[in-house]
GROMACS .gro file of C-alpha atoms in nm:
model
  293
    1UNK     CA    1   7.629  -4.902  -6.845
    2UNK     CA    2   7.944  -4.885  -6.761
    3UNK     CA    3   8.118  -4.617  -6.552
    4UNK     CA    4   8.380  -4.436  -6.698
    5UNK     CA    5   8.678  -4.232  -6.532
    6UNK     CA    6   8.983  -4.049  -6.682
    7UNK     CA    7   9.378  -4.164  -6.583
    8UNK     CA    8   9.644  -3.847  -6.603
    9UNK     CA    9   9.912  -3.924  -6.504
   10UNK     CA   10  10.271  -3.758  -6.536
   11UNK     CA   11  10.516  -4.019  -6.564
   12UNK     CA   12  10.835  -3.744  -6.494
   13UNK     CA   13  10.671  -3.659  -6.153
   14UNK     CA   14  10.860  -3.694  -5.847
   15UNK     CA   15  10.805  -4.112  -5.785
   16UNK     CA   16  10.685  -4.214  -6.082
   17UNK     CA   17  10.976  -4.409  -6.189
   18UNK     CA   18  10.796  -4.723  -6.265
   19UNK     CA   19  10.413  -4.723  -6.411
   20UNK     CA   20  10.349  -5.098  -6.206
   21UNK     CA   21  10.161  -4.929  -5.921
   22UNK     CA   22  10.007  -4.743  -6.133
   23UNK     CA   23   9.889  -5.046  -6.385
   24UNK     CA   24   9.800  -5.151  -6.001
   25UNK     CA   25   9.554  -4.802  -5.928
   26UNK     CA   26   9.455  -4.847  -6.311
   27UNK     CA   27   9.318  -5.200  -6.273
   28UNK     CA   28   9.157  -5.115  -5.939
   29UNK     CA   29   8.964  -4.962  -6.059
   30UNK     CA   30   8.927  -5.146  -6.271
   31UNK     CA   31   8.813  -5.420  -6.108
   32UNK     CA   32   8.514  -5.131  -5.932
   33UNK     CA   33   8.356  -5.157  -6.263
   34UNK     CA   34   8.498  -4.854  -6.383
   35UNK     CA   35   8.594  -4.825  -6.803
   36UNK     CA   36   8.966  -4.704  -6.766
   37UNK     CA   37   9.131  -4.463  -7.003
   38UNK     CA   38   9.492  -4.339  -6.934
   39UNK     CA   39   9.617  -4.044  -7.053
   40UNK     CA   40   9.988  -3.879  -6.988
   41UNK     CA   41  10.084  -3.586  -6.966
   42UNK     CA   42  10.327  -3.408  -7.233
   43UNK     CA   43  10.394  -3.071  -7.136
   44UNK     CA   44  10.314  -2.790  -6.880
   45UNK     CA   45   9.910  -2.769  -6.918
   46UNK     CA   46   9.847  -3.083  -7.094
   47UNK     CA   47   9.688  -3.163  -6.785
   48UNK     CA   48   9.390  -2.884  -6.761
   49UNK     CA   49   9.463  -2.978  -7.152
   50UNK     CA   50   9.277  -3.322  -7.129
   51UNK     CA   51   9.051  -3.208  -6.844
   52UNK     CA   52   8.831  -3.011  -7.072
   53UNK     CA   53   8.845  -3.296  -7.343
   54UNK     CA   54   8.770  -3.523  -7.062
   55UNK     CA   55   8.394  -3.353  -6.975
   56UNK     CA   56   8.232  -3.696  -7.038
   57UNK     CA   57   8.348  -3.874  -6.837
   58UNK     CA   58   8.185  -3.972  -6.416
   59UNK     CA   59   8.510  -3.878  -6.264
   60UNK     CA   60   8.846  -3.807  -6.388
   61UNK     CA   61   9.197  -3.892  -6.205
   62UNK     CA   62   9.552  -3.720  -6.163
   63UNK     CA   63   9.852  -3.855  -6.079
   64UNK     CA   64  10.145  -3.626  -6.042
   65UNK     CA   65  10.278  -3.355  -5.819
   66UNK     CA   66  10.113  -3.066  -5.642
   67UNK     CA   67  10.141  -2.909  -6.010
   68UNK     CA   68   9.953  -3.111  -6.219
   69UNK     CA   69   9.656  -3.097  -5.984
   70UNK     CA   70   9.681  -2.715  -6.046
   71UNK     CA   71   9.680  -2.854  -6.352
   72UNK     CA   72   9.368  -3.066  -6.318
   73UNK     CA   73   9.224  -2.783  -6.144
   74UNK     CA   74   9.195  -2.520  -6.379
   75UNK     CA   75   9.058  -2.787  -6.711
   76UNK     CA   76   8.813  -2.827  -6.424
   77UNK     CA   77   8.786  -2.481  -6.331
   78UNK     CA   78   8.680  -2.466  -6.719
   79UNK     CA   79   8.422  -2.720  -6.757
   80UNK     CA   80   8.004  -2.554  -6.654
   81UNK     CA   81   7.981  -2.918  -6.434
   82UNK     CA   82   8.326  -3.112  -6.394
   83UNK     CA   83   8.288  -3.444  -6.268
   84UNK     CA   84   8.419  -3.553  -6.028
   85UNK     CA   85   8.804  -3.551  -5.923
   86UNK     CA   86   9.036  -3.724  -5.781
   87UNK     CA   87   9.373  -3.742  -5.678
   88UNK     CA   88   9.698  -3.998  -5.654
   89UNK     CA   89  10.041  -3.823  -5.479
   90UNK     CA   90  10.320  -3.858  -5.681
   91UNK     CA   91  10.521  -3.507  -5.621
   92UNK     CA   92  10.890  -3.514  -5.451
   93UNK     CA   93  10.700  -3.242  -5.111
   94UNK     CA   94  10.226  -3.326  -5.171
   95UNK     CA   95  10.132  -3.104  -4.990
   96UNK     CA   96   9.813  -3.114  -5.132
   97UNK     CA   97   9.719  -3.429  -4.988
   98UNK     CA   98   9.971  -3.472  -4.652
   99UNK     CA   99   9.714  -3.188  -4.607
  100UNK     CA  100   9.400  -3.444  -4.628
  101UNK     CA  101   9.596  -3.798  -4.540
  102UNK     CA  102   9.598  -3.928  -4.924
  103UNK     CA  103   9.810  -4.177  -4.893
  104UNK     CA  104  10.151  -4.206  -5.075
  105UNK     CA  105  10.105  -4.535  -5.234
  106UNK     CA  106   9.916  -4.529  -5.586
  107UNK     CA  107   9.687  -4.898  -5.492
  108UNK     CA  108   9.609  -4.755  -5.192
  109UNK     CA  109   9.520  -4.435  -5.293
  110UNK     CA  110   9.318  -4.550  -5.555
  111UNK     CA  111   9.104  -4.748  -5.315
  112UNK     CA  112   9.062  -4.461  -5.121
  113UNK     CA  113   8.915  -4.285  -5.426
  114UNK     CA  114   8.643  -4.506  -5.530
  115UNK     CA  115   8.497  -4.569  -5.132
  116UNK     CA  116   8.487  -4.168  -5.117
  117UNK     CA  117   8.137  -4.020  -5.091
  118UNK     CA  118   8.324  -3.689  -5.234
  119UNK     CA  119   8.346  -3.334  -5.084
  120UNK     CA  120   8.355  -3.033  -5.206
  121UNK     CA  121   8.697  -2.814  -5.132
  122UNK     CA  122   8.708  -2.421  -5.136
  123UNK     CA  123   8.903  -2.373  -5.421
  124UNK     CA  124   9.165  -2.013  -5.505
  125UNK     CA  125   9.192  -1.778  -5.714
  126UNK     CA  126   9.412  -1.506  -5.836
  127UNK     CA  127   9.427  -1.198  -6.039
  128UNK     CA  128   9.160  -1.497  -6.167
  129UNK     CA  129   9.375  -1.776  -6.203
  130UNK     CA  130   9.346  -2.032  -5.988
  131UNK     CA  131   9.515  -2.262  -5.742
  132UNK     CA  132   9.418  -2.492  -5.539
  133UNK     CA  133   9.574  -2.490  -5.179
  134UNK     CA  134   9.847  -2.158  -5.156
  135UNK     CA  135   9.948  -1.828  -5.310
  136UNK     CA  136  10.291  -1.759  -5.191
  137UNK     CA  137  10.563  -1.471  -5.230
  138UNK     CA  138  10.925  -1.434  -5.134
  139UNK     CA  139  11.118  -1.624  -4.905
  140UNK     CA  140  11.163  -1.969  -4.995
  141UNK     CA  141  10.908  -1.919  -5.218
  142UNK     CA  142  11.124  -2.001  -5.494
  143UNK     CA  143  11.245  -2.305  -5.413
  144UNK     CA  144  10.988  -2.460  -5.518
  145UNK     CA  145  11.078  -2.368  -5.863
  146UNK     CA  146  11.419  -2.344  -5.860
  147UNK     CA  147  11.502  -2.650  -5.740
  148UNK     CA  148  11.529  -2.957  -6.091
  149UNK     CA  149  11.349  -3.098  -6.157
  150UNK     CA  150  11.561  -3.342  -6.137
  151UNK     CA  151  11.722  -3.286  -5.795
  152UNK     CA  152  11.339  -3.302  -5.689
  153UNK     CA  153  11.320  -3.667  -5.787
  154UNK     CA  154  11.556  -3.740  -5.607
  155UNK     CA  155  11.588  -3.548  -5.237
  156UNK     CA  156  11.239  -3.572  -5.262
  157UNK     CA  157  11.159  -3.311  -4.990
  158UNK     CA  158  11.494  -3.232  -4.919
  159UNK     CA  159  11.598  -3.000  -5.237
  160UNK     CA  160  11.366  -2.822  -5.119
  161UNK     CA  161  11.504  -2.755  -4.784
  162UNK     CA  162  11.771  -2.767  -4.969
  163UNK     CA  163  11.738  -2.481  -5.226
  164UNK     CA  164  11.562  -2.267  -4.889
  165UNK     CA  165  11.829  -2.252  -4.756
  166UNK     CA  166  12.111  -2.135  -5.076
  167UNK     CA  167  11.769  -1.874  -5.086
  168UNK     CA  168  11.899  -1.772  -4.757
  169UNK     CA  169  12.178  -1.581  -4.873
  170UNK     CA  170  11.918  -1.365  -5.112
  171UNK     CA  171  11.710  -1.275  -4.802
  172UNK     CA  172  11.521  -0.979  -4.884
  173UNK     CA  173  11.209  -0.841  -4.762
  174UNK     CA  174  10.903  -0.744  -5.005
  175UNK     CA  175  10.729  -0.388  -4.960
  176UNK     CA  176  10.350  -0.430  -4.943
  177UNK     CA  177  10.029  -0.337  -4.821
  178UNK     CA  178   9.770  -0.581  -4.825
  179UNK     CA  179   9.424  -0.533  -4.790
  180UNK     CA  180   9.173  -0.859  -4.581
  181UNK     CA  181   8.765  -0.730  -4.485
  182UNK     CA  182   8.852  -0.561  -4.122
  183UNK     CA  183   9.221  -0.541  -4.136
  184UNK     CA  184   9.535  -0.322  -4.343
  185UNK     CA  185   9.897  -0.420  -4.316
  186UNK     CA  186  10.162  -0.195  -4.455
  187UNK     CA  187  10.478  -0.265  -4.451
  188UNK     CA  188  10.855  -0.502  -4.536
  189UNK     CA  189  10.707  -0.873  -4.551
  190UNK     CA  190  10.967  -1.094  -4.559
  191UNK     CA  191  10.700  -1.425  -4.633
  192UNK     CA  192  10.322  -1.397  -4.716
  193UNK     CA  193  10.096  -1.659  -4.784
  194UNK     CA  194   9.714  -1.737  -4.853
  195UNK     CA  195   9.651  -2.063  -4.810
  196UNK     CA  196   9.376  -2.352  -4.712
  197UNK     CA  197   9.624  -2.598  -4.693
  198UNK     CA  198   9.793  -2.755  -4.359
  199UNK     CA  199  10.170  -2.761  -4.537
  200UNK     CA  200  10.326  -2.475  -4.717
  201UNK     CA  201  10.610  -2.574  -4.938
  202UNK     CA  202  10.628  -2.859  -4.691
  203UNK     CA  203  10.859  -2.558  -4.474
  204UNK     CA  204  10.586  -2.411  -4.265
  205UNK     CA  205  10.331  -2.599  -4.074
  206UNK     CA  206   9.995  -2.567  -3.970
  207UNK     CA  207   9.850  -2.718  -3.667
  208UNK     CA  208   9.575  -2.915  -3.919
  209UNK     CA  209   9.273  -2.749  -3.590
  210UNK     CA  210   9.354  -2.419  -3.842
  211UNK     CA  211   9.306  -2.553  -4.086
  212UNK     CA  212   8.890  -2.616  -4.309
  213UNK     CA  213   8.935  -2.697  -4.648
  214UNK     CA  214   8.595  -2.561  -4.772
  215UNK     CA  215   8.450  -2.357  -4.531
  216UNK     CA  216   8.515  -2.046  -4.769
  217UNK     CA  217   8.824  -1.926  -4.547
  218UNK     CA  218   9.190  -1.907  -4.590
  219UNK     CA  219   9.456  -1.892  -4.358
  220UNK     CA  220   9.660  -1.627  -4.417
  221UNK     CA  221  10.027  -1.561  -4.327
  222UNK     CA  222  10.270  -1.229  -4.306
  223UNK     CA  223  10.616  -1.253  -4.202
  224UNK     CA  224  10.626  -0.889  -4.085
  225UNK     CA  225  11.069  -0.738  -4.197
  226UNK     CA  226  11.171  -0.782  -3.827
  227UNK     CA  227  11.258  -0.447  -3.748
  228UNK     CA  228  11.515  -0.469  -3.441
  229UNK     CA  229  11.727  -0.786  -3.294
  230UNK     CA  230  11.471  -0.873  -3.034
  231UNK     CA  231  11.187  -0.862  -3.349
  232UNK     CA  232  11.427  -1.076  -3.556
  233UNK     CA  233  11.508  -1.300  -3.241
  234UNK     CA  234  11.092  -1.321  -3.128
  235UNK     CA  235  11.053  -1.403  -3.528
  236UNK     CA  236  11.321  -1.685  -3.565
  237UNK     CA  237  11.168  -1.858  -3.260
  238UNK     CA  238  10.810  -1.853  -3.339
  239UNK     CA  239  10.955  -2.006  -3.725
  240UNK     CA  240  11.191  -2.268  -3.559
  241UNK     CA  241  10.836  -2.410  -3.347
  242UNK     CA  242  10.606  -2.304  -3.648
  243UNK     CA  243  10.428  -2.100  -3.369
  244UNK     CA  244  10.206  -1.820  -3.656
  245UNK     CA  245  10.042  -1.706  -3.279
  246UNK     CA  246  10.331  -1.518  -3.179
  247UNK     CA  247  10.657  -1.340  -3.251
  248UNK     CA  248  10.489  -1.100  -3.492
  249UNK     CA  249  10.449  -1.341  -3.733
  250UNK     CA  250  10.078  -1.206  -3.881
  251UNK     CA  251   9.806  -1.518  -3.914
  252UNK     CA  252   9.463  -1.457  -3.969
  253UNK     CA  253   9.153  -1.626  -4.118
  254UNK     CA  254   9.011  -1.433  -4.414
  255UNK     CA  255   8.802  -1.539  -4.776
  256UNK     CA  256   9.003  -1.242  -4.948
  257UNK     CA  257   9.331  -1.018  -5.018
  258UNK     CA  258   9.458  -0.793  -5.218
  259UNK     CA  259   9.820  -0.753  -5.214
  260UNK     CA  260   9.955  -0.446  -5.387
  261UNK     CA  261  10.353  -0.356  -5.378
  262UNK     CA  262  10.513  -0.137  -5.609
  263UNK     CA  263  10.737  -0.394  -5.742
  264UNK     CA  264  10.586  -0.676  -5.959
  265UNK     CA  265  10.753  -0.956  -5.727
  266UNK     CA  266  10.741  -1.352  -5.798
  267UNK     CA  267  10.457  -1.585  -5.645
  268UNK     CA  268  10.440  -1.977  -5.673
  269UNK     CA  269  10.059  -2.046  -5.711
  270UNK     CA  270  10.089  -2.450  -5.576
  271UNK     CA  271  10.415  -2.429  -5.620
  272UNK     CA  272  10.443  -2.367  -5.923
  273UNK     CA  273  10.624  -2.027  -6.096
  274UNK     CA  274  10.345  -1.792  -6.086
  275UNK     CA  275  10.369  -1.452  -6.305
  276UNK     CA  276  10.420  -1.109  -6.079
  277UNK     CA  277  10.177  -0.828  -6.107
  278UNK     CA  278  10.199  -0.493  -5.860
  279UNK     CA  279   9.796  -0.520  -5.744
  280UNK     CA  280   9.719  -0.919  -5.691
  281UNK     CA  281   9.352  -1.000  -5.594
  282UNK     CA  282   9.347  -1.327  -5.445
  283UNK     CA  283   8.941  -1.471  -5.343
  284UNK     CA  284   8.786  -1.830  -5.270
  285UNK     CA  285   8.528  -2.031  -5.414
  286UNK     CA  286   8.354  -2.176  -5.075
  287UNK     CA  287   8.368  -2.532  -5.177
  288UNK     CA  288   8.369  -2.459  -5.558
  289UNK     CA  289   8.508  -2.869  -5.696
  290UNK     CA  290   8.436  -3.212  -5.546
  291UNK     CA  291   8.737  -3.412  -5.494
  292UNK     CA  292   8.717  -3.753  -5.442
  293UNK     CA  293   8.907  -3.778  -5.135
   0.00000   0.00000   0.00000
């Protein structure tokens, strides 16, 4: 019996302008013995629906940006026994792909998928809602969802940088209490992220030896509001050098985080807007889904 593969394509994602490379990828899957069904997303949330409907397939591969991957994972999390997931990155920034060195060329990505033996990765939940690699708030968080899609398509990573610079004009501290298993951080923060990625919004980078994507731990990064000029200088230096071991920046490996705040400020999940809440519980689900990487 032929193996079956569902290929979910977001044709509006950053670099998905010509379908020719995607047809090359589909042809490769066919050459490897898969009976391929191609479905295009039509609206927000559609990728999740397609994954749920495609539970009978042997493999599911999504092509798009981090938001498309987030939707596909959300759909898979609703299934009792989800098929392994493959990912062809075609978005504007592709943080998840960068963390795993996934090829940007669809044909090369397809070859890697068919050669993969599968690897189970951690998945996060934000008040029960799944995310793949990051939940963040504060400075630069808006950049990922406020930059128009057309601009992101044309400028790619530069669009995020430009939007991030614009956000500096509205930079403000966020009062919050952040609780981990062992510590409590109470104060005002310019930025916070709970991540399982070496890249956050394409703006902040973590060293590869600091991030293990299947160890049951997140990397938590908190940037406190500086109380003096000296603290501000140390903070700027830490951010410029991408060195989060000093400068007042809090960096921890944690399995879970609870954030409470007097106001439900906005978060982003995998680069997409997530509504705020006065209490946010973030949990790591160790090795929850199998990926073809």
